[in-house]
Amino acid sequence: PLTKRHYLLKDRLIEWDGKVARMEIAFDTTESEIEKQQLKFTLEAEKRLQNVLVYYIVKMALVLQLLKC
C-alpha cells in the first residue's frame, strides 16, 4: 500500500554466521498485475457485448416470426 506496487514475496530459512536467519526476496509484479487487470476488463467487456448481441439476434428472430404470420 505504501508503494502502490504489487510484489511476490519469497522467503527461506538460511544459516548465517552460525545462526538461523530468514532471507526474503521481493519481486515487483506490478506490470503483470496491470496486464492481468486489463485483460480481465477486456474479457468482461467482450462477454457483455456478446450477451447484448445474442439478445438482439433472438429479438429480431422473434420479430421476423411474427411478421411471417
PDB file of C-alpha atoms in Angstrom:
ATOM      1  CA  PRO A   1       0.000   0.000   0.000  1.00  0.00           C
ATOM      2  CA  LEU A   2       2.785   2.448   0.711  1.00  0.00           C
ATOM      3  CA  THR A   3       4.476   1.984  -2.655  1.00  0.00           C
ATOM      4  CA  LYS A   4       1.275   1.335  -4.633  1.00  0.00           C
ATOM      5  CA  ARG A   5       3.041  -1.592  -6.306  1.00  0.00           C
ATOM      6  CA  HIS A   6       2.402  -5.368  -6.349  1.00  0.00           C
ATOM      7  CA  TYR A   7       5.046  -7.785  -5.076  1.00  0.00           C
ATOM      8  CA  LEU A   8       5.592 -11.515  -4.911  1.00  0.00           C
ATOM      9  CA  LEU A   9       7.497 -12.357  -1.734  1.00  0.00           C
ATOM     10  CA  LYS A  10       9.718 -15.405  -1.350  1.00  0.00           C
ATOM     11  CA  ASP A  11      11.467 -16.316   1.863  1.00  0.00           C
ATOM     12  CA  ARG A  12      13.738 -19.088   3.023  1.00  0.00           C
ATOM     13  CA  LEU A  13      15.473 -20.027   6.223  1.00  0.00           C
ATOM     14  CA  ILE A  14      19.243 -19.933   5.866  1.00  0.00           C
ATOM     15  CA  GLU A  15      22.217 -20.270   8.149  1.00  0.00           C
ATOM     16  CA  TRP A  16      24.140 -17.037   8.543  1.00  0.00           C
ATOM     17  CA  ASP A  17      27.123 -16.692  10.846  1.00  0.00           C
ATOM     18  CA  GLY A  18      26.094 -19.887  12.621  1.00  0.00           C
ATOM     19  CA  LYS A  19      22.544 -18.660  13.252  1.00  0.00           C
ATOM     20  CA  VAL A  20      19.257 -19.342  11.516  1.00  0.00           C
ATOM     21  CA  ALA A  21      18.004 -16.315   9.618  1.00  0.00           C
ATOM     22  CA  ARG A  22      15.227 -15.676   7.200  1.00  0.00           C
ATOM     23  CA  MET A  23      16.164 -14.397   3.746  1.00  0.00           C
ATOM     24  CA  GLU A  24      13.331 -12.659   1.944  1.00  0.00           C
ATOM     25  CA  ILE A  25      13.266 -11.510  -1.672  1.00  0.00           C
ATOM     26  CA  ALA A  26      10.549  -9.381  -3.239  1.00  0.00           C
ATOM     27  CA  PHE A  27       9.744  -9.463  -6.957  1.00  0.00           C
ATOM     28  CA  ASP A  28       7.895  -6.474  -8.401  1.00  0.00           C
ATOM     29  CA  THR A  29       4.905  -7.883 -10.310  1.00  0.00           C
ATOM     30  CA  THR A  30       3.128  -4.573 -10.894  1.00  0.00           C
ATOM     31  CA  GLU A  31       3.328  -4.680 -14.700  1.00  0.00           C
ATOM     32  CA  SER A  32       1.956  -8.211 -14.957  1.00  0.00           C
ATOM     33  CA  GLU A  33      -0.793  -7.346 -12.442  1.00  0.00           C
ATOM     34  CA  ILE A  34      -1.797  -4.330 -14.551  1.00  0.00           C
ATOM     35  CA  GLU A  35      -1.833  -6.508 -17.693  1.00  0.00           C
ATOM     36  CA  LYS A  36      -3.952  -9.089 -15.863  1.00  0.00           C
ATOM     37  CA  GLN A  37      -6.483  -6.439 -14.814  1.00  0.00           C
ATOM     38  CA  GLN A  38      -6.612  -5.015 -18.357  1.00  0.00           C
ATOM     39  CA  LEU A  39      -7.197  -8.471 -19.817  1.00  0.00           C
ATOM     40  CA  LYS A  40      -9.930  -9.151 -17.240  1.00  0.00           C
ATOM     41  CA  PHE A  41     -11.643  -5.859 -18.136  1.00  0.00           C
ATOM     42  CA  THR A  42     -11.410  -6.631 -21.880  1.00  0.00           C
ATOM     43  CA  LEU A  43     -12.829 -10.140 -21.450  1.00  0.00           C
ATOM     44  CA  GLU A  44     -15.717  -8.839 -19.320  1.00  0.00           C
ATOM     45  CA  ALA A  45     -16.499  -6.165 -21.923  1.00  0.00           C
ATOM     46  CA  GLU A  46     -16.444  -8.771 -24.715  1.00  0.00           C
ATOM     47  CA  LYS A  47     -18.783 -11.004 -22.736  1.00  0.00           C
ATOM     48  CA  ARG A  48     -21.227  -8.121 -22.154  1.00  0.00           C
ATOM     49  CA  LEU A  49     -21.129  -7.276 -25.865  1.00  0.00           C
ATOM     50  CA  GLN A  50     -21.729 -10.904 -26.786  1.00  0.00           C
ATOM     51  CA  ASN A  51     -24.739 -11.046 -24.437  1.00  0.00           C
ATOM     52  CA  VAL A  52     -26.209  -7.891 -25.980  1.00  0.00           C
ATOM     53  CA  LEU A  53     -25.734  -9.269 -29.499  1.00  0.00           C
ATOM     54  CA  VAL A  54     -27.390 -12.569 -28.598  1.00  0.00           C
ATOM     55  CA  TYR A  55     -30.317 -10.679 -27.033  1.00  0.00           C
ATOM     56  CA  TYR A  56     -30.897  -8.604 -30.176  1.00  0.00           C
ATOM     57  CA  ILE A  57     -30.457 -11.559 -32.534  1.00  0.00           C
ATOM     58  CA  VAL A  58     -33.105 -13.505 -30.600  1.00  0.00           C
ATOM     59  CA  LYS A  59     -35.359 -10.458 -30.521  1.00  0.00           C
ATOM     60  CA  MET A  60     -35.004  -9.975 -34.301  1.00  0.00           C
ATOM     61  CA  ALA A  61     -35.767 -13.658 -34.886  1.00  0.00           C
ATOM     62  CA  LEU A  62     -38.974 -13.308 -32.875  1.00  0.00           C
ATOM     63  CA  VAL A  63     -39.992 -10.195 -34.790  1.00  0.00           C
ATOM     64  CA  LEU A  64     -39.369 -11.968 -38.097  1.00  0.00           C
ATOM     65  CA  GLN A  65     -41.507 -14.904 -36.939  1.00  0.00           C
ATOM     66  CA  LEU A  66     -44.345 -12.546 -36.018  1.00  0.00           C
ATOM     67  CA  LEU A  67     -44.116 -10.823 -39.405  1.00  0.00           C
ATOM     68  CA  LYS A  68     -44.446 -14.170 -41.217  1.00  0.00           C
ATOM     69  CA  CYS A  69     -47.809 -14.867 -39.524  1.00  0.00           C
TER      70      CYS A  69
END
